[in-house]
Coordinates of C-alpha atoms in Angstrom, one line a residue:
X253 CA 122.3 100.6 68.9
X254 CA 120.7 97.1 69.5
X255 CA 123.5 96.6 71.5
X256 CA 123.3 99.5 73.9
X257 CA 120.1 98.7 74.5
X258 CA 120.2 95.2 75.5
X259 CA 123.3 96.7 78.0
X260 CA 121.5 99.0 79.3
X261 CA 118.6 96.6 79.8
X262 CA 120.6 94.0 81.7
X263 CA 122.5 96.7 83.7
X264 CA 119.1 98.0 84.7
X265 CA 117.4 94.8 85.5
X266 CA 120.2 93.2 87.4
X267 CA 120.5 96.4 89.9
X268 CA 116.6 96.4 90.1
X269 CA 117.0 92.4 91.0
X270 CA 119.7 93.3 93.8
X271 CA 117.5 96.4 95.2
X272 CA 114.2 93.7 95.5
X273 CA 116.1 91.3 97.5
X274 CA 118.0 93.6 99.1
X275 CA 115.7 93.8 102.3
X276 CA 115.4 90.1 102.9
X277 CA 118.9 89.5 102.8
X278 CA 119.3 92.6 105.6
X279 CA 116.5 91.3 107.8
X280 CA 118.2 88.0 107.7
X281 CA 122.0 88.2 107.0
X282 CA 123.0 85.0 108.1
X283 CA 120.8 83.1 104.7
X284 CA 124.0 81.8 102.9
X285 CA 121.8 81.2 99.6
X286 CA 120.3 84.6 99.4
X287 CA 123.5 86.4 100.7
X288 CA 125.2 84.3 97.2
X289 CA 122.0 85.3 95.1
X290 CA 122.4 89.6 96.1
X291 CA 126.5 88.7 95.5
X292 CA 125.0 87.2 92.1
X293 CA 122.9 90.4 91.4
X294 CA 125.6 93.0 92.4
X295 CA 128.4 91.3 90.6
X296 CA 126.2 91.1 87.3
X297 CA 125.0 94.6 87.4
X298 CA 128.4 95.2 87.6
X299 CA 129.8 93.9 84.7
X300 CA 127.2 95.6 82.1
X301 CA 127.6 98.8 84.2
X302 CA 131.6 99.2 84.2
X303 CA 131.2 98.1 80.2
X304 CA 128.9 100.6 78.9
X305 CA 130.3 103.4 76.4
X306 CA 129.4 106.2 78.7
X307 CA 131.5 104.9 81.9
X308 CA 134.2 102.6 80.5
X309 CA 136.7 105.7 79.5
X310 CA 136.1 107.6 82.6
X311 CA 137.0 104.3 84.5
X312 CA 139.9 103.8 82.2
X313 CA 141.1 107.0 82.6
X314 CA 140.6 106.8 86.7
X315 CA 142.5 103.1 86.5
X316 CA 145.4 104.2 84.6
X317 CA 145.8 101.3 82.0
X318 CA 144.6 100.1 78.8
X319 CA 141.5 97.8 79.4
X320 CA 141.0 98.4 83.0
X321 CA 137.0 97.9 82.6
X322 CA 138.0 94.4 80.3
X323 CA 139.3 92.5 83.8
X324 CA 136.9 93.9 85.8
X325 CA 133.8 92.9 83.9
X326 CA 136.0 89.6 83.4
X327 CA 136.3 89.3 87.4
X328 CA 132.6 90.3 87.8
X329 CA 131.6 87.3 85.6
X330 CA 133.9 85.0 87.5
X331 CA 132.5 85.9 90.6
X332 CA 128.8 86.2 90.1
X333 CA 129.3 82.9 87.7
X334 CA 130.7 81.4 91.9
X335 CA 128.1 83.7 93.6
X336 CA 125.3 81.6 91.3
X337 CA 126.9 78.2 92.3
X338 CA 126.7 78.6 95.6
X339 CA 123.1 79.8 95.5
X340 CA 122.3 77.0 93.8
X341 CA 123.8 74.6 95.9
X342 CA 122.4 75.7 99.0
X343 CA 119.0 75.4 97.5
X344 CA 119.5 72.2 96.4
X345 CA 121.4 70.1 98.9
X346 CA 121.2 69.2 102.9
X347 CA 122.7 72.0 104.8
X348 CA 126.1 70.0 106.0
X349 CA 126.9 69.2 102.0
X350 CA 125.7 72.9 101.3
X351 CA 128.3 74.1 103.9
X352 CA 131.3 71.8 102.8
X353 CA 130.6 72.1 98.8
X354 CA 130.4 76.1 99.6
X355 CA 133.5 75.9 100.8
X356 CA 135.2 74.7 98.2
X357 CA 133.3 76.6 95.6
X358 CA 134.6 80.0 97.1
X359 CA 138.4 78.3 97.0
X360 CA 138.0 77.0 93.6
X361 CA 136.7 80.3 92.2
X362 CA 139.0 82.3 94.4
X363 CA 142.4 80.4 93.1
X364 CA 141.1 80.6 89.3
X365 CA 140.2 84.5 89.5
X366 CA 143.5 84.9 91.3
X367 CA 145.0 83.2 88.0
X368 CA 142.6 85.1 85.6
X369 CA 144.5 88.5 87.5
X370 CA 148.2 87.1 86.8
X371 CA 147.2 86.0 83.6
X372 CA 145.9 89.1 82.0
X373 CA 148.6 91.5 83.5
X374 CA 151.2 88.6 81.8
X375 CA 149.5 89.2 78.6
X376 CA 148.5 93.2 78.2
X377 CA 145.9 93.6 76.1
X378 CA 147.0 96.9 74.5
X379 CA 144.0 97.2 71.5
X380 CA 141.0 99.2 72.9
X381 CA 137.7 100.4 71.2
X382 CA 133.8 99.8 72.0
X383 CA 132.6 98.0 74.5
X384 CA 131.6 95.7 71.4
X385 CA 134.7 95.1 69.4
X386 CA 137.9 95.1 71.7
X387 CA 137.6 91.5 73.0
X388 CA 137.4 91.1 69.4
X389 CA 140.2 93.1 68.4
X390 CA 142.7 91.8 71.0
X391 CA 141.4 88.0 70.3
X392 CA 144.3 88.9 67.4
X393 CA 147.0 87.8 69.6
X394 CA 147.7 85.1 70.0
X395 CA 148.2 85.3 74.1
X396 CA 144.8 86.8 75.0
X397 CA 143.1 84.2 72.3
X398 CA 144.8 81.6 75.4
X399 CA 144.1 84.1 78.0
X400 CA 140.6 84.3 76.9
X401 CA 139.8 80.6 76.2
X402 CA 140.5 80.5 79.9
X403 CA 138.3 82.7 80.8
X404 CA 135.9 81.2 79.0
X405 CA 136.4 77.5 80.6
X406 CA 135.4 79.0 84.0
X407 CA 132.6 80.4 83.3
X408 CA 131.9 77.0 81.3
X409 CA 132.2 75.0 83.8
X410 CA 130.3 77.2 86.2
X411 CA 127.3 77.5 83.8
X412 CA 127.5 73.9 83.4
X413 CA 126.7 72.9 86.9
X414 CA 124.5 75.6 87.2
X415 CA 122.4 74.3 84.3
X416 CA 122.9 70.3 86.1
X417 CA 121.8 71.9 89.6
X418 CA 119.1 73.8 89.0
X419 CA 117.4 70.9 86.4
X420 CA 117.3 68.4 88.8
X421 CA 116.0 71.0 91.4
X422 CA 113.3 72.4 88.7
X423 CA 112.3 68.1 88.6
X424 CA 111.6 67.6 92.3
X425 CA 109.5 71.0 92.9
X426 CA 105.9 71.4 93.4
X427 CA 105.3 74.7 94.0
X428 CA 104.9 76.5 90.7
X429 CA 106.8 79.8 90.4
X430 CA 109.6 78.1 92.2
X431 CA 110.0 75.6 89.5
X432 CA 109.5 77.6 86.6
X433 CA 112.2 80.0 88.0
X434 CA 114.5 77.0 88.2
X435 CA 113.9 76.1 84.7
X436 CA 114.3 80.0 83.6
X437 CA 117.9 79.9 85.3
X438 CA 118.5 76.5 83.7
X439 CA 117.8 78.0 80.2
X440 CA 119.3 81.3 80.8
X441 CA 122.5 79.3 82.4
X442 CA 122.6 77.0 78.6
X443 CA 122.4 80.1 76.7
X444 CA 125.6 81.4 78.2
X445 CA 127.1 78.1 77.3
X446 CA 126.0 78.6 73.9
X447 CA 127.7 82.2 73.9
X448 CA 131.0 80.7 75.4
X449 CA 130.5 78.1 72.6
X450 CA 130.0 80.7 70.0
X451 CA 133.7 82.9 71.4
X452 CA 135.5 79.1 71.0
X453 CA 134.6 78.9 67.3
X454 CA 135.5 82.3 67.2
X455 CA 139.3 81.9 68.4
X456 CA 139.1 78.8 66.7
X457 CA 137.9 80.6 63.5
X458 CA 140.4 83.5 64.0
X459 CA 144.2 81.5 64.0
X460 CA 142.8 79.4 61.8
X461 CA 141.1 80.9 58.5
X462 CA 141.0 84.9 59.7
X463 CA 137.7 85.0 59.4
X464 CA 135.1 84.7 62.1
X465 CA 132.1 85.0 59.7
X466 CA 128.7 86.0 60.7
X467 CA 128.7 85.7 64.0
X468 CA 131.1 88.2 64.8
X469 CA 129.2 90.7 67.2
X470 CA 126.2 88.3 68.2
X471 CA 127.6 86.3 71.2
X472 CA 126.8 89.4 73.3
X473 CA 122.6 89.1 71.9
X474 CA 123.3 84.9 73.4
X475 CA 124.6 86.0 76.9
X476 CA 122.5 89.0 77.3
X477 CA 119.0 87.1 76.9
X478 CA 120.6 84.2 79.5
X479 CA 121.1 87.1 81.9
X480 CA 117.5 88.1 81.3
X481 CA 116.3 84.5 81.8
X482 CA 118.3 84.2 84.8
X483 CA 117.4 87.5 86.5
X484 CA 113.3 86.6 85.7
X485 CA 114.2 83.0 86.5
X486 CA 115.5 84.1 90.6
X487 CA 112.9 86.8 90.9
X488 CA 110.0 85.4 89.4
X489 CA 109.0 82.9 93.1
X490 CA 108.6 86.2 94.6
X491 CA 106.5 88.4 92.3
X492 CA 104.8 85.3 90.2
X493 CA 102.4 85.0 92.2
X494 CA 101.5 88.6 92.7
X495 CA 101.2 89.0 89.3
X496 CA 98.5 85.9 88.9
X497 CA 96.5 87.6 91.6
X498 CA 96.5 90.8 89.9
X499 CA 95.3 88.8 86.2
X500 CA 92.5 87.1 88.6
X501 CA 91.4 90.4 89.5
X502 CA 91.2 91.8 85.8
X503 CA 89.2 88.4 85.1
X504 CA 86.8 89.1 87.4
X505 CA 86.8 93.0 86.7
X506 CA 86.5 92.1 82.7
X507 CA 83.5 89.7 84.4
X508 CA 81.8 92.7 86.3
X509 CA 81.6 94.9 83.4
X510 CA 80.6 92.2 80.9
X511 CA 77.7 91.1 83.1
X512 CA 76.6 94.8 84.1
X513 CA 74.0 95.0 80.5
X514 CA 72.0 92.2 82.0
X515 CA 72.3 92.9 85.5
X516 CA 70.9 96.8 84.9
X517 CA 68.1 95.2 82.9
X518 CA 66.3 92.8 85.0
X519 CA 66.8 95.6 88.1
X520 CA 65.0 98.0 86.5
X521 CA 62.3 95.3 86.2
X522 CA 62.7 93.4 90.1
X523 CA 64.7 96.3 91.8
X524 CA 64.3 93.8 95.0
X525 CA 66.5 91.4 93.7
X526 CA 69.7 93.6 94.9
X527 CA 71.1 94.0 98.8
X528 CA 72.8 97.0 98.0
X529 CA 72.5 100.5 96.4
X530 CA 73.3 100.0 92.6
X531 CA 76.6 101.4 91.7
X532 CA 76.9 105.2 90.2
X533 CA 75.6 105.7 86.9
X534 CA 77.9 108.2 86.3
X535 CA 81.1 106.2 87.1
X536 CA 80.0 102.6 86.5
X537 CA 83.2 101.4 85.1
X538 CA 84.6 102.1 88.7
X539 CA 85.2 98.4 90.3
X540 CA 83.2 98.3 93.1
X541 CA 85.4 96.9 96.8
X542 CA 85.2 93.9 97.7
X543 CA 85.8 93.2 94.2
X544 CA 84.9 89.1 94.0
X545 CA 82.0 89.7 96.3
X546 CA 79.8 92.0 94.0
X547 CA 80.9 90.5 91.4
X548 CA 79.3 86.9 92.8
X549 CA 76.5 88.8 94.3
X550 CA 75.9 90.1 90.7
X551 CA 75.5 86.5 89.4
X552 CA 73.5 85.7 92.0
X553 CA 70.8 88.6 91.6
X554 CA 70.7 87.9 87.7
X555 CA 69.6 84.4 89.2
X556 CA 66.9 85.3 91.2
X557 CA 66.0 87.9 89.2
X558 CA 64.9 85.1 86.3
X559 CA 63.0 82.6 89.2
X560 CA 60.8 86.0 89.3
X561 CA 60.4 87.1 86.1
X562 CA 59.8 83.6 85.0
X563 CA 56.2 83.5 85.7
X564 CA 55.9 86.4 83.3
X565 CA 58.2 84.8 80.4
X566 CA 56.8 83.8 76.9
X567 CA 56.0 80.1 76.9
X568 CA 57.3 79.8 73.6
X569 CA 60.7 80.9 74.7
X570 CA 60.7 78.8 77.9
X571 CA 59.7 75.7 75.8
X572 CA 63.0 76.7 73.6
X573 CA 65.0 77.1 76.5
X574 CA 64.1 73.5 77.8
X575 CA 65.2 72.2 74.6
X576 CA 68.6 73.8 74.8
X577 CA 69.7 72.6 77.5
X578 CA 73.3 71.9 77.0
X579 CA 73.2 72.8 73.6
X580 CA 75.8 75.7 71.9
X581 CA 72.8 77.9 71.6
X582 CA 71.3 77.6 75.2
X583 CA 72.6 81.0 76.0
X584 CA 70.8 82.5 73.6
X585 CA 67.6 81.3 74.5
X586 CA 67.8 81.9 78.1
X587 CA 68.9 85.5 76.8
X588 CA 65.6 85.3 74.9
X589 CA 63.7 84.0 77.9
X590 CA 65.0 86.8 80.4
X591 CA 63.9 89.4 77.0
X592 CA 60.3 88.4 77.0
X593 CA 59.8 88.5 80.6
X594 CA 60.9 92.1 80.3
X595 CA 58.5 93.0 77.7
X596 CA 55.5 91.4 79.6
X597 CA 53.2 93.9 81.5
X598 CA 54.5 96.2 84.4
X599 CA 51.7 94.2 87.0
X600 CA 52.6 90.6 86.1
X601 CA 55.8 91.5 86.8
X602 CA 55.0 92.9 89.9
X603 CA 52.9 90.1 91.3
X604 CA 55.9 88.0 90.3
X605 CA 58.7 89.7 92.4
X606 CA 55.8 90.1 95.5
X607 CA 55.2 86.3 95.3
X608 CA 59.4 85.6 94.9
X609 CA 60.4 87.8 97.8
X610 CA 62.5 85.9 100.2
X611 CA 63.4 83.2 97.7
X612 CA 66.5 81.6 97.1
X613 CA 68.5 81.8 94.4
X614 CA 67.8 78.7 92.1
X615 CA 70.4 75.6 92.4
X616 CA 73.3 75.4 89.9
X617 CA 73.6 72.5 88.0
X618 CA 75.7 70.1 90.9
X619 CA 79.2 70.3 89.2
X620 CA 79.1 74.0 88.2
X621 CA 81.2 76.2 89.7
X622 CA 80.7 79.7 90.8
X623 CA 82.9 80.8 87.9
X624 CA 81.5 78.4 85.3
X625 CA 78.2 80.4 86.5
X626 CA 79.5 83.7 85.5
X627 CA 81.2 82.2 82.7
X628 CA 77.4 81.1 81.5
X629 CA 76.0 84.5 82.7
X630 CA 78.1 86.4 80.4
X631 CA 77.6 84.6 77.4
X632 CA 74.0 85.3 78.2
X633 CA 74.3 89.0 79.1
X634 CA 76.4 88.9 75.3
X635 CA 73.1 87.5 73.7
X636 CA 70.8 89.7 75.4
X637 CA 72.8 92.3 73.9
X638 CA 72.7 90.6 70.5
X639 CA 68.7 91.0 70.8
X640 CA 68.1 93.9 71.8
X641 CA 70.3 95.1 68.8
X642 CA 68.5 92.9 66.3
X643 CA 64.9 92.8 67.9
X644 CA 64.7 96.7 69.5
X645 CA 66.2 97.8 73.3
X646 CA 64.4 97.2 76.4
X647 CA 66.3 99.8 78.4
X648 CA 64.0 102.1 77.9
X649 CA 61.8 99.8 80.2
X650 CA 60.9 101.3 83.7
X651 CA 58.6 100.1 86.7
X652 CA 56.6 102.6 87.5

């Protein structure tokens, strides 16, 4: 079951892959590195596709001969293992070298899948069962085990440089996404050594004792979590960075909503202090558009909503406030501050906002961000919370 999934999962992911980069490589055909990268994509969602349960005796059938789906998944790996190399290469060295090592890439590849052809049909594989056990089965004899150890030096090798390649590229890279997708192929590239690792003790284990132990059916859980890597690792540039964007937006929407107690408080008190209609009371939870700039022009009416209801604070609480100044408790205080102010009488407050009208906002400290502001403001807007649970609500508070 575990096994299908995982299939399935990889089949899936490496035809989504293909259909993502699909309409860069047809707006510019003539990219050699993404042309080898779609070639990379195809030939991988290939080989889980042509190997699942549900298609492989249909294909059989259609082939005419036993393990028909066995050399073509074989032939995929070959090829996507070249298709990788090249991509690699071309991201990684001047265009001239790219060109010439290309070259030879596609005839090295080319020659060895041409053997891997010859090489099977000298051998005949005749054993067939799941998807997940007639490697196994036909590992028996003692030409495939030779047959297959070949196999499994090409995509060795391949992996190898691929893992060499894409290191010293992940090393030299600034940009972010970039390099953590080179180390994702790296690592996904060193699992499938590990997997062709695992099928050598395997064969090894076989002709030798008969018994393969534990490991018998979990080189396929190896390889298919270095596809994964590898398909993450050569899409993740691309949609990295959208994804960061969309987590800065729910930081600043998780922002909006945490500071919206506090804000609703002191403009029922100083309703002046805000440029704009207030947002729906009915649908408040709806993020307002231009998200970032309500959300900053939040923090900066809760700011000038305290410069006018300071005049009407308890003197007490300010003289706590001045002695919490960068204390672990200074939130609270201010929180405290901003409480008594709203409990003092409906004129004073009044007078206050009349005397603060066409005031600035009151100067951050000089090395606080805008964001360490709101970060401050909702640890606030948290303790106001905490006191009007504890001490009894001023919501109930209106001008009249």
């Amino acid at each position: 079951m575990l096994y299908t999934i995982f299939s399935w999962a990889c089949a899936i992911a490496t035809l989504a892959a293909l259909l993502y980069r699909l309409p860069a490589l047809l707006s510019n055909p003539k990219n050699l590195a993404l042309s080898a990268l779609c070639a990379y994509f195809l030939f991988n969602s290939v080989a889980y596709f042509v190997d699942l349960d549900v298609f492989r005796g249909h294909l059989t059938t259609l082939l005419g001969f036993p393990n028909a789906t066995t050399i073509l998944v074989q032939v995929s790996v070959v090829v996507l293992t070249a298709a990788q190399q090249v991509t690699v290469v071309n991201l990684t060295l001047p265009p001239r070298e790219a060109k010439h090592a290309t070259r030879w890439l596609t005839a090295g590849f080319g020659v060895a899948i041409a053997v891997l052809v010859v090489f099977f049909f000298a051998v005949h594989p005749q054993k067939e069962a799941s998807a997940q056990e007639t490697v196994f089965l036909n590992l028996q004899d003692t030409g495939y085990a030779w047959y297959f150890t070949y196999y499994l030096t090409i995509c060795a090798v391949g992996r190898f440089q691929t893992v060499v390649f894409a290191f010293r590229y992940a090393r030299t890279i600034p940009e972010f996404w970039l390099r953590l997708g080179m180390w994702l192929v790296a690592g996904g590239s060193a699992l499938i050594l590990v997997y062709c690792c695992v099928r050598y003790w395997q064969i090894v284990a076989l002709h030798t004792t008969g018994v393969v132990g534990p490991w018998k059916f979990l080189f396929w859980l190896i390889a298919d979590c270095g596809t994964l890597m590898q398909i993450v690792g050569w899409t993740i540039p691309l949609w990295g960075s959208k994804v960061e964007a969309i987590g800065r937006w729910l930081d600043s929407y998780r922002s909006y909503l945490r500071l919206a107690p506090l804000w609703q408080a002191v403009y029922r008190a100083a309703p002046g202090i805000a440029l704009e209609s207030p947002p729906s009371r009915r649908f408040p939870w709806v993020p307002p558009r231009p998200l970032d700039y309500h959300l900053y022009r939040r923090a900066i009416e809760i700011r000038d909503a305290e410069l006018m209801l300071r005049q009407s604070a308890d003197p007490i609480a300010l003289h706590r406030l001045d002695q919490a100044r960068g204390l672990p408790h200074e939130a609270l205080c201010e929180a405290a501050v901003l409480r008594s102010a709203l409990r003092a009488d409906l004129g004073t407050l009044q007078s206050a906002e009349a005397s603060q009208q066409g005031q600035s906002v009151r100067q951050r400290a000089p090395n606080l961000s805008l964001r360490q502001e709101i970060a401050t403001l909702i640890q606030v807007s948290r303790a106001f919370q905490t006191l009007d649970k504890r001490v009894g609500s001023t919501t109930g508070f209106r001008p009249g």
